[in-house]
Short mmCIF file of C-alpha atoms and ligand atoms in Angstrom, two decimals:
data_model
loop_
_atom_site.label_atom_id
_atom_site.label_comp_id
_atom_site.label_asym_id
_atom_site.label_seq_id
_atom_site.Cartn_x
_atom_site.Cartn_y
_atom_site.Cartn_z
CA UNK N 30 -8.68 32.14 -17.06
CA UNK N 31 -11.81 32.70 -14.93
CA UNK N 32 -14.15 29.83 -15.29
CA UNK N 33 -17.49 30.32 -16.56
CA UNK N 34 -19.85 29.19 -13.89
CA UNK N 35 -23.65 28.58 -14.82
CA UNK N 36 -25.95 28.33 -11.87
CA UNK N 37 -28.60 26.28 -13.50
CA UNK N 38 -28.99 23.70 -16.16
CA UNK N 39 -31.11 26.19 -18.33
CA UNK N 40 -28.34 28.80 -17.90
CA UNK N 41 -25.57 26.20 -18.89
CA UNK N 42 -27.90 25.06 -21.94
CA UNK N 43 -27.98 28.70 -23.06
CA UNK N 44 -24.15 29.19 -22.57
CA UNK N 45 -23.28 25.94 -24.55
CA UNK N 46 -25.80 26.69 -27.53
CA UNK N 47 -24.60 30.12 -27.95
CA UNK N 48 -20.70 29.33 -28.30
CA UNK N 49 -18.69 28.30 -30.71
CA UNK N 50 -15.40 28.46 -28.57
CA UNK N 51 -14.34 25.36 -27.24
CA UNK N 52 -14.89 24.83 -23.51
CA UNK N 53 -12.75 23.12 -20.68
CA UNK N 54 -15.49 21.22 -18.75
CA UNK N 55 -14.85 21.12 -15.19
CA UNK N 56 -16.31 20.08 -11.90
CA UNK N 57 -13.87 20.83 -9.01
CA UNK N 58 -11.23 20.73 -11.34
CA UNK N 59 -9.49 18.17 -8.87
CA UNK N 60 -8.99 15.55 -11.90
CA UNK N 61 -7.05 16.86 -14.85
CA UNK N 62 -6.75 13.54 -16.63
CA UNK N 63 -6.30 13.39 -20.34
CA UNK N 64 -4.68 15.95 -22.63
CA UNK N 65 -4.77 19.13 -21.00
CA UNK N 66 -7.59 21.30 -23.17
CA UNK N 67 -6.68 25.01 -23.79
CA UNK N 68 -9.94 26.44 -23.64
CA UNK N 69 -12.38 28.36 -21.86
CA UNK N 70 -12.79 26.74 -18.48
CA UNK N 71 -16.48 26.08 -17.51
CA UNK N 72 -17.48 24.75 -13.93
CA UNK N 73 -20.48 22.85 -12.88
CA UNK N 74 -19.82 23.86 -9.23
CA UNK N 75 -22.87 26.03 -8.78
CA UNK N 76 -25.11 23.64 -10.49
CA UNK N 77 -25.46 21.56 -7.20
CA UNK N 78 -27.53 20.00 -4.21
CA UNK N 79 -29.22 16.81 -3.43
CA UNK N 80 -32.41 16.78 -5.14
CA UNK N 81 -33.56 13.64 -3.66
CA UNK N 82 -32.67 11.18 -1.29
CA UNK N 83 -34.69 7.78 -0.60
CA UNK N 84 -32.58 5.75 1.68
CA UNK N 85 -35.29 3.04 1.83
CA UNK N 86 -35.17 2.76 -2.09
CA UNK N 87 -31.24 2.90 -1.92
CA UNK N 88 -31.23 5.79 -4.59
CA UNK N 89 -30.04 9.20 -4.56
CA UNK N 90 -30.42 11.97 -7.10
CA UNK N 91 -27.84 14.76 -6.98
CA UNK N 92 -26.85 17.94 -9.29
CA UNK N 93 -23.57 17.11 -11.05
CA UNK N 94 -21.67 20.00 -8.81
CA UNK N 95 -22.71 18.50 -5.67
CA UNK N 96 -19.51 17.69 -3.68
CA UNK N 97 -18.62 14.12 -2.91
CA UNK N 98 -18.08 15.13 0.62
CA UNK N 99 -21.67 16.50 0.88
CA UNK N 100 -23.01 13.34 -0.69
CA UNK N 101 -20.87 11.02 1.69
CA UNK N 102 -22.04 13.00 4.74
CA UNK N 103 -26.07 12.62 3.82
CA UNK N 104 -25.55 9.11 3.31
CA UNK N 105 -23.52 8.33 6.52
CA UNK N 106 -26.31 9.83 8.60
CA UNK N 107 -28.43 6.86 7.11
CA UNK N 108 -25.43 4.18 7.47
CA UNK N 109 -25.36 4.05 3.81
CA UNK N 110 -22.28 4.87 1.32
CA UNK N 111 -21.15 5.10 -2.26
CA UNK N 112 -20.08 1.25 -2.46
CA UNK N 113 -17.70 1.69 -5.50
CA UNK N 114 -15.46 3.86 -3.10
CA UNK N 115 -14.53 6.73 -5.74
CA UNK N 116 -10.65 7.72 -5.40
CA UNK N 117 -9.78 11.19 -4.53
CA UNK N 118 -7.18 12.15 -6.99
CA UNK N 119 -6.08 15.46 -4.94
CA UNK N 120 -3.17 13.77 -3.39
CA UNK N 121 -1.67 12.10 -6.53
CA UNK N 122 -2.36 14.97 -8.76
CA UNK N 123 -1.48 17.82 -6.33
CA UNK N 124 -4.89 19.54 -7.23
CA UNK N 125 -7.19 21.70 -4.92
CA UNK N 126 -10.53 22.23 -4.89
CA UNK N 127 -13.61 19.79 -4.15
CA UNK N 128 -14.34 16.71 -6.11
CA UNK N 129 -17.88 16.76 -7.29
CA UNK N 130 -20.26 13.76 -8.00
CA UNK N 131 -20.38 14.86 -11.82
CA UNK N 132 -16.49 14.25 -12.09
CA UNK N 133 -16.67 11.12 -10.51
CA UNK N 134 -19.25 9.84 -13.04
CA UNK N 135 -17.45 11.69 -15.82
CA UNK N 136 -14.41 9.84 -15.27
CA UNK N 137 -15.77 6.42 -13.88
CA UNK N 138 -13.80 7.00 -10.63
CA UNK N 139 -13.88 3.62 -8.73
CA UNK N 140 -11.79 2.36 -5.77
CA UNK N 141 -10.70 -1.00 -4.37
CA UNK N 142 -14.31 -2.38 -3.99
CA UNK N 143 -14.77 -2.38 -7.66
CA UNK N 144 -13.56 -6.17 -7.71
CA UNK N 145 -16.69 -6.86 -5.63
CA UNK N 146 -19.65 -4.46 -6.45
CA UNK N 147 -18.56 -3.24 -9.74
CA UNK N 148 -17.31 0.46 -11.22
CA UNK N 149 -18.89 3.74 -10.59
CA UNK N 150 -20.94 3.31 -13.82
CA UNK N 151 -22.70 0.60 -12.51
CA UNK N 152 -24.20 2.62 -10.07
CA UNK N 153 -25.46 5.11 -12.15
CA UNK N 154 -29.23 4.91 -12.89
CA UNK N 155 -29.63 7.96 -14.74
CA UNK N 156 -28.39 11.35 -16.00
CA UNK N 157 -29.43 14.75 -17.23
CA UNK N 158 -26.78 16.27 -19.55
CA UNK N 159 -26.07 19.59 -21.78
CA UNK N 160 -24.59 18.15 -25.31
CA UNK N 161 -22.51 19.97 -27.53
CA UNK N 162 -25.38 22.06 -29.09
CA UNK N 163 -26.80 23.03 -25.94
CA UNK N 164 -29.62 20.61 -25.84
CA UNK N 165 -30.74 19.07 -22.61
CA UNK N 166 -30.88 15.38 -22.24
CA UNK N 167 -32.59 13.04 -19.91
CA UNK N 168 -31.87 9.43 -19.75
CA UNK N 169 -32.37 6.56 -17.51
CA UNK N 170 -34.29 6.94 -14.55
CA UNK N 171 -34.02 6.61 -10.79
CA UNK N 172 -35.60 3.26 -10.52
CA UNK N 173 -33.07 0.54 -10.70
CA UNK N 174 -35.53 -1.75 -13.11
CA UNK N 175 -36.03 1.04 -15.53
CA UNK N 176 -33.75 0.22 -18.07
CA UNK N 177 -34.66 2.92 -20.45
CA UNK N 178 -31.88 4.25 -22.15
CA UNK N 179 -29.55 2.31 -20.31
CA UNK N 180 -26.57 2.73 -22.90
CA UNK N 181 -26.43 6.36 -23.05
CA UNK N 182 -26.12 6.54 -19.02
CA UNK N 183 -23.39 4.00 -19.34
CA UNK N 184 -21.51 6.01 -22.10
CA UNK N 185 -21.74 9.11 -20.34
CA UNK N 186 -19.48 7.51 -17.30
CA UNK N 187 -15.82 7.52 -18.34
CA UNK N 188 -16.43 9.98 -21.20
CA UNK N 189 -14.68 12.92 -19.56
CA UNK N 190 -17.38 15.54 -20.43
CA UNK N 191 -16.51 14.90 -24.20
CA UNK N 192 -20.20 14.01 -24.98
CA UNK N 193 -21.98 16.39 -22.72
CA UNK N 194 -21.76 18.11 -19.42
CA UNK N 195 -23.47 16.31 -16.87
CA UNK N 196 -26.12 18.17 -14.67
CA UNK N 197 -27.82 15.68 -12.65
CA UNK N 198 -26.92 12.02 -11.58
CA UNK N 199 -29.34 9.48 -10.24
CA UNK N 200 -27.32 6.53 -8.43
CA UNK N 201 -27.70 3.43 -6.47
CA UNK N 202 -26.32 3.50 -3.07
CA UNK N 203 -25.74 0.75 -0.43
CA UNK N 204 -25.61 0.11 3.14
CA UNK N 205 -22.30 0.24 4.87
CA UNK N 206 -21.14 -2.82 6.78
CA UNK N 207 -20.75 -3.35 10.11
CA UNK N 208 -17.27 -4.74 10.37
CA UNK N 209 -14.09 -4.36 8.19
CA UNK N 210 -11.11 -6.70 8.83
CA UNK N 211 -7.96 -7.28 6.75
CA UNK N 212 -5.68 -10.17 6.48
CA UNK N 213 -2.23 -8.75 6.10
CA UNK N 214 0.60 -10.80 4.64
CA UNK N 215 4.36 -9.66 4.76
CA UNK N 216 7.29 -10.45 2.68
CA UNK N 217 5.86 -11.99 -0.52
CA UNK N 218 7.19 -11.44 -4.14
CA UNK N 219 4.81 -9.86 -6.64
CA UNK N 220 4.19 -13.16 -8.04
CA UNK N 221 3.45 -14.66 -4.76
CA UNK N 222 1.20 -11.99 -4.02
CA UNK N 223 -0.84 -11.72 -7.03
CA UNK N 224 -1.60 -15.41 -6.74
CA UNK N 225 -2.41 -15.24 -3.22
CA UNK N 226 -4.90 -12.40 -4.10
CA UNK N 227 -6.29 -14.42 -7.02
CA UNK N 228 -6.89 -17.44 -4.56
CA UNK N 229 -8.53 -15.23 -2.14
CA UNK N 230 -10.82 -13.48 -4.85
CA UNK N 231 -11.80 -16.88 -6.21
CA UNK N 232 -12.56 -18.33 -2.89
CA UNK N 233 -16.24 -18.19 -1.56
CA UNK N 234 -15.39 -15.67 1.39
CA UNK N 235 -16.46 -12.29 -0.35
CA UNK N 236 -13.21 -10.35 -0.57
CA UNK N 237 -13.92 -6.62 -1.13
CA UNK N 238 -10.44 -5.45 -1.34
CA UNK N 239 -7.01 -7.11 -2.83
CA UNK N 240 -3.98 -5.27 -2.84
CA UNK N 241 0.10 -5.46 -2.92
CA UNK N 242 2.51 -2.84 -2.02
CA UNK N 243 6.17 -4.59 -2.85
CA UNK N 244 7.42 -1.60 -0.91
CA UNK N 245 4.88 -1.19 1.95
CA UNK N 246 5.71 -0.51 5.82
CA UNK N 247 9.53 -0.13 6.19
CA UNK N 248 9.97 -0.82 2.28
CA UNK N 249 8.97 -4.21 2.81
CA UNK N 250 6.31 -6.04 0.63
CA UNK N 251 2.72 -6.05 2.18
CA UNK N 252 -0.29 -7.81 0.78
CA UNK N 253 -3.87 -6.76 1.97
CA UNK N 254 -7.06 -8.89 1.85
CA UNK N 255 -10.06 -6.98 3.15
CA UNK N 256 -13.50 -8.52 4.39
CA UNK N 257 -16.45 -6.92 5.48
CA UNK N 258 -19.83 -7.64 6.87
CA UNK N 259 -21.19 -8.71 10.33
CA UNK N 260 -18.43 -9.27 12.88
CA UNK N 261 -18.72 -13.19 13.37
CA UNK N 262 -19.10 -13.56 9.41
CA UNK N 263 -15.61 -11.47 8.99
CA UNK N 264 -14.01 -13.34 11.72
CA UNK N 265 -15.04 -16.81 10.22
CA UNK N 266 -14.15 -15.83 6.45
CA UNK N 267 -10.83 -14.43 7.66
CA UNK N 268 -10.16 -17.69 9.41
CA UNK N 269 -10.76 -19.65 6.45
CA UNK N 270 -8.87 -17.21 4.31
CA UNK N 271 -5.80 -17.85 6.82
CA UNK N 272 -6.32 -21.50 6.32
CA UNK N 273 -5.67 -20.91 2.74
CA UNK N 274 -2.87 -18.62 2.76
CA UNK N 275 -0.98 -19.02 6.19
CA UNK N 276 1.64 -21.46 4.68
CA UNK N 277 2.98 -18.37 2.80
CA UNK N 278 4.41 -16.82 5.90
CA UNK N 279 3.62 -14.37 8.40
CA UNK N 280 -0.10 -13.34 8.43
CA UNK N 281 -1.56 -10.68 10.60
CA UNK N 282 -5.13 -9.78 11.07
CA UNK N 283 -6.25 -6.00 11.48
CA UNK N 284 -9.91 -5.39 13.04
CA UNK N 285 -9.23 -2.02 14.19
CA UNK N 286 -11.79 0.12 12.28
CA UNK N 287 -9.77 3.15 11.98
CA UNK N 288 -6.76 1.55 11.02
CA UNK N 289 -8.75 -0.45 8.32
CA UNK N 290 -10.33 2.86 7.03
CA UNK N 291 -7.02 4.58 6.91
CA UNK N 292 -5.32 1.56 5.22
CA UNK N 293 -7.90 1.23 2.34
CA UNK N 294 -8.07 4.89 1.89
CA UNK N 295 -4.37 4.97 1.09
CA UNK N 296 -4.63 2.21 -1.13
CA UNK N 297 -7.54 4.01 -2.96
CA UNK N 298 -5.63 7.06 -3.33
CA UNK N 299 -2.21 5.61 -4.25
CA UNK N 300 -0.91 7.45 -1.11
CA UNK N 301 2.63 5.72 -1.78
CA UNK N 302 3.23 8.07 -4.49
CA UNK N 303 2.17 11.36 -2.92
CA UNK N 304 4.84 14.11 -2.76
CA UNK N 305 7.09 12.30 -4.82
CA UNK N 306 8.40 13.14 -8.40
CA UNK N 307 8.10 11.33 -11.63
CA UNK N 308 5.17 10.16 -13.82
CA UNK N 309 2.28 8.22 -12.64
CA UNK N 310 0.88 5.61 -14.93
CA UNK N 311 -2.27 3.54 -14.44
CA UNK N 312 -2.62 0.16 -16.11
CA UNK N 313 -5.77 -2.06 -16.47
CA UNK N 314 -4.55 -5.67 -17.21
CA UNK N 315 -5.23 -9.20 -16.51
CA UNK N 316 -3.97 -9.88 -12.75
CA UNK N 317 -1.75 -12.87 -13.86
CA UNK N 318 -0.10 -10.57 -16.24
CA UNK N 319 0.62 -7.88 -13.98
CA UNK N 320 4.09 -9.11 -12.40
CA UNK N 321 5.52 -9.67 -15.75
CA UNK N 322 4.54 -6.40 -16.98
CA UNK N 323 5.92 -4.43 -13.88
CA UNK N 324 9.22 -6.27 -14.11
CA UNK N 325 9.43 -5.47 -17.93
CA UNK N 326 9.10 -1.64 -17.23
CA UNK N 327 10.89 -1.47 -13.90
CA UNK N 328 9.07 1.23 -12.06
CA UNK N 329 10.39 3.29 -9.05
CA UNK N 330 7.49 2.21 -6.92
CA UNK N 331 4.15 0.27 -7.77
CA UNK N 332 0.97 -0.55 -6.29
CA UNK N 333 -1.05 -3.14 -7.36
CA UNK N 334 -5.13 -2.99 -6.63
CA UNK N 335 -8.08 -5.13 -7.69
CA UNK N 336 -6.11 -8.27 -7.06
CA UNK N 337 -3.40 -7.09 -9.70
CA UNK N 338 -6.08 -5.94 -12.43
CA UNK N 339 -5.04 -2.39 -11.38
CA UNK N 340 -1.38 -1.29 -11.57
CA UNK N 341 -0.22 2.01 -10.43
CA UNK N 342 3.29 2.83 -11.56
CA UNK N 343 5.67 5.39 -10.43
CA UNK N 344 8.20 6.07 -13.42
CA UNK N 345 11.17 8.53 -13.58
CA UNK N 346 9.75 11.96 -15.33
CA UNK N 347 9.36 11.93 -19.12
CA UNK N 348 9.52 8.11 -19.45
CA UNK N 349 8.48 7.44 -22.82
CA UNK N 350 5.10 6.23 -23.53
CA UNK N 351 6.34 3.54 -25.69
CA UNK N 352 8.11 1.89 -22.69
CA UNK N 353 4.75 1.34 -21.06
CA UNK N 354 2.70 0.83 -24.12
CA UNK N 355 4.97 -1.93 -25.44
CA UNK N 356 4.73 -3.86 -22.09
CA UNK N 357 0.94 -3.99 -22.19
CA UNK N 358 0.50 -4.41 -26.04
CA UNK N 359 1.48 -8.10 -26.13
CA UNK N 360 -0.71 -9.17 -23.15
CA UNK N 361 -3.94 -6.91 -23.84
CA UNK N 362 -4.83 -4.14 -21.48
CA UNK N 363 -5.00 -0.30 -20.75
CA UNK N 364 -2.42 2.23 -20.06
CA UNK N 365 -3.23 5.64 -19.02
CA UNK N 366 -0.83 8.63 -18.12
CA UNK N 367 -2.35 10.09 -15.30
CA UNK N 368 0.51 12.63 -13.99
CA UNK N 369 3.32 13.77 -16.48
CA UNK N 370 3.39 15.23 -20.09
CA UNK N 371 0.31 14.37 -21.57
CA UNK N 372 0.36 16.48 -24.42
CA UNK N 373 0.91 13.77 -27.03
CA UNK N 374 -1.91 11.83 -25.47
CA UNK N 375 -2.71 10.06 -22.13
CA UNK N 376 -5.25 7.46 -23.11
CA UNK N 377 -4.64 3.88 -24.77
CA UNK N 378 -4.49 4.19 -28.30
CA UNK N 379 -7.64 2.85 -29.89
CA UNK N 380 -8.06 0.42 -32.54
CA UNK N 381 -9.39 1.97 -35.87
CA UNK N 382 -13.05 0.59 -35.47
CA UNK N 383 -13.09 1.62 -32.05
CA UNK N 384 -11.84 4.98 -32.58
CA UNK N 385 -14.28 5.37 -35.73
CA UNK N 386 -17.00 4.59 -33.17
CA UNK N 387 -15.84 7.05 -30.84
CA UNK N 388 -15.37 9.66 -33.41
CA UNK N 389 -18.92 9.10 -34.69
CA UNK N 390 -20.49 9.28 -31.08
CA UNK N 391 -18.48 12.51 -30.63
CA UNK N 392 -19.63 14.00 -33.94
CA UNK N 393 -23.34 13.20 -32.73
CA UNK N 394 -23.30 14.62 -29.15
CA UNK N 395 -21.06 17.53 -29.78
CA UNK N 396 -20.71 18.37 -33.70
CA UNK N 397 -19.38 21.77 -32.99
CA UNK N 398 -16.43 20.03 -31.10
CA UNK N 399 -16.87 22.49 -28.20
CA UNK N 400 -16.67 19.99 -25.29
CA UNK N 401 -13.14 19.42 -24.04
CA UNK N 402 -11.61 19.03 -27.62
CA UNK N 403 -8.71 16.59 -27.82
CA UNK N 404 -8.85 15.67 -24.22
CA UNK N 405 -9.16 11.98 -25.01
CA UNK N 406 -7.11 12.18 -28.19
CA UNK N 407 -4.00 10.09 -28.64
CA UNK N 408 -0.59 10.16 -30.19
CA UNK N 409 -0.65 9.55 -33.73
C1 FAD S 190 -13.74 -5.95 -11.56
C2 FAD S 190 -13.42 -5.70 -12.88
C3 FAD S 190 -14.44 -6.41 -13.91
C4 FAD S 190 -14.45 -6.60 -15.15
N1 FAD S 190 -15.25 -7.27 -15.85
C5 FAD S 190 -15.17 -6.85 -17.37
C6 FAD S 190 -16.27 -7.72 -18.28
O1 FAD S 190 -17.18 -8.44 -17.53
N2 FAD S 190 -15.95 -7.48 -19.54
C7 FAD S 190 -15.22 -6.81 -19.94
O2 FAD S 190 -15.13 -6.74 -21.20
N3 FAD S 190 -14.05 -6.10 -19.24
C8 FAD S 190 -14.29 -6.10 -17.90
N4 FAD S 190 -13.32 -5.62 -17.25
C9 FAD S 190 -12.50 -4.71 -17.82
C10 FAD S 190 -12.56 -3.48 -17.92
O3 FAD S 190 -13.96 -3.31 -18.61
C11 FAD S 190 -11.76 -2.89 -19.22
O4 FAD S 190 -10.37 -2.70 -18.52
C12 FAD S 190 -12.00 -1.39 -19.55
O5 FAD S 190 -10.76 -0.73 -20.20
C13 FAD S 190 -12.48 -0.66 -18.14
O6 FAD S 190 -12.85 0.60 -18.66
P1 FAD S 190 -13.37 1.57 -17.65
O7 FAD S 190 -14.15 2.66 -18.50
O8 FAD S 190 -14.15 0.94 -16.54
O9 FAD S 190 -12.26 2.51 -17.23
P2 FAD S 190 -11.01 2.14 -16.16
O10 FAD S 190 -10.83 0.80 -15.73
O11 FAD S 190 -11.32 3.36 -15.10
O12 FAD S 190 -9.85 2.72 -17.12
C14 FAD S 190 -9.42 1.67 -18.04
C15 FAD S 190 -8.69 2.56 -19.29
O13 FAD S 190 -9.55 2.77 -20.16
C16 FAD S 190 -9.65 4.33 -20.38
N5 FAD S 190 -10.68 4.54 -20.76
C17 FAD S 190 -11.75 4.85 -20.00
N6 FAD S 190 -12.81 5.29 -20.79
C18 FAD S 190 -12.53 5.33 -21.95
C19 FAD S 190 -12.90 5.75 -23.03
N7 FAD S 190 -14.13 6.41 -23.24
N8 FAD S 190 -12.25 6.12 -24.29
C20 FAD S 190 -11.12 5.69 -24.02
N9 FAD S 190 -10.28 5.31 -23.11
C21 FAD S 190 -10.89 5.14 -21.97
C22 FAD S 190 -9.21 4.80 -19.08
O14 FAD S 190 -8.44 6.08 -19.09
C23 FAD S 190 -7.99 3.48 -18.60
O15 FAD S 190 -6.87 3.81 -19.22
C24 FAD S 190 -13.32 -5.69 -15.84
C25 FAD S 190 -12.35 -4.97 -15.14
C26 FAD S 190 -12.44 -5.16 -13.38
C27 FAD S 190 -11.44 -4.27 -12.90
#
């Protein structure tokens, strides 16, 4: 079905207010996360463009359909960046098209640096959106100190277009770091690696990336700790971390900037699973629980990010959800089926009170039930 593609917020509002048919809301269509929605597609791609960029104030306002690439290019010119380094899902999900900034915030997509600087939602200052009745709402602002309507701004991040169609986002940006260095530890078990990453993250050396690949280079375990900043500071902090962790075995230090960029992009986008069959699960857990959970489910491959707080699992196709859910149930955490048969539910089942809250919000924002209906639904 050809997507509806309004070219302005007013046109979008008119379209939503006059419909009673469900809509499948998309940006660039690169992140089909959640239960597939069988409805008329609607894309925000034509509602695009950077409306305002004030490098001195570290703020940028962009229409929702603006591509992430366009935003990153504009920021790079001023030596700034999206500090939460949003992952690109295309390699993992086999999707085409261009990721949009609206899609990034709708799915609260954050990368390895989240452990240090926060998630996408922490950088969202304000939003404009069209709710399920076609009403245009503006919330928050573009000034960091302005906390008006803060809660609705946060609510929109991670709501996957089920509460409103984002039309514009105001965000905080940050300067790029001068130099990146990565400590690489080889041959650690998962338990040793998570403990080393926790020690590094708990140190005063401002680690901005902490990942472990049990099947890294040559299928041998590789553990990575990223440090960013001025060159002398990076060298000093990595030296101190080496003193802390050197007893664990071979440690190398990568200071080549291109190699660092590629390495962390690969971790961010879960390159290890690209082009491989099987279901992909994403788990959010307490890092110290991560190795046990992984051992219990026995995946074909695994990528630990956020010091073990984020686990990517590659499972045989059609592995039952109960296998994963029972492993996280006792420990607490979230498991999302990112790739695979999601018809019966993709997100972590919510407790009854949280589900009631979520349903109440949805009934308020989208009483006709036209925005991505069922996408965040769960198996009974
Ligand atoms: C660095 C870091 C710091 C943290 N600090 C805190 C903290 O201070 N306090 C705290 O309480 N928690 C904290 N957490 C835990 C975190 O808030 C929980 O894991 C929470 O589930 C994250 O939700 P998220 O929206 O950021 O989504 P993600 O981490 O991107 O996803 C978590 C899971 O929730 C699902 N999900 C996201 N949004 C929704 C939704 N609207 N409805 C249903 N499911 C959804 C996702 O699909 C996924 O399965 C932290 C996590 C990290 C990595």
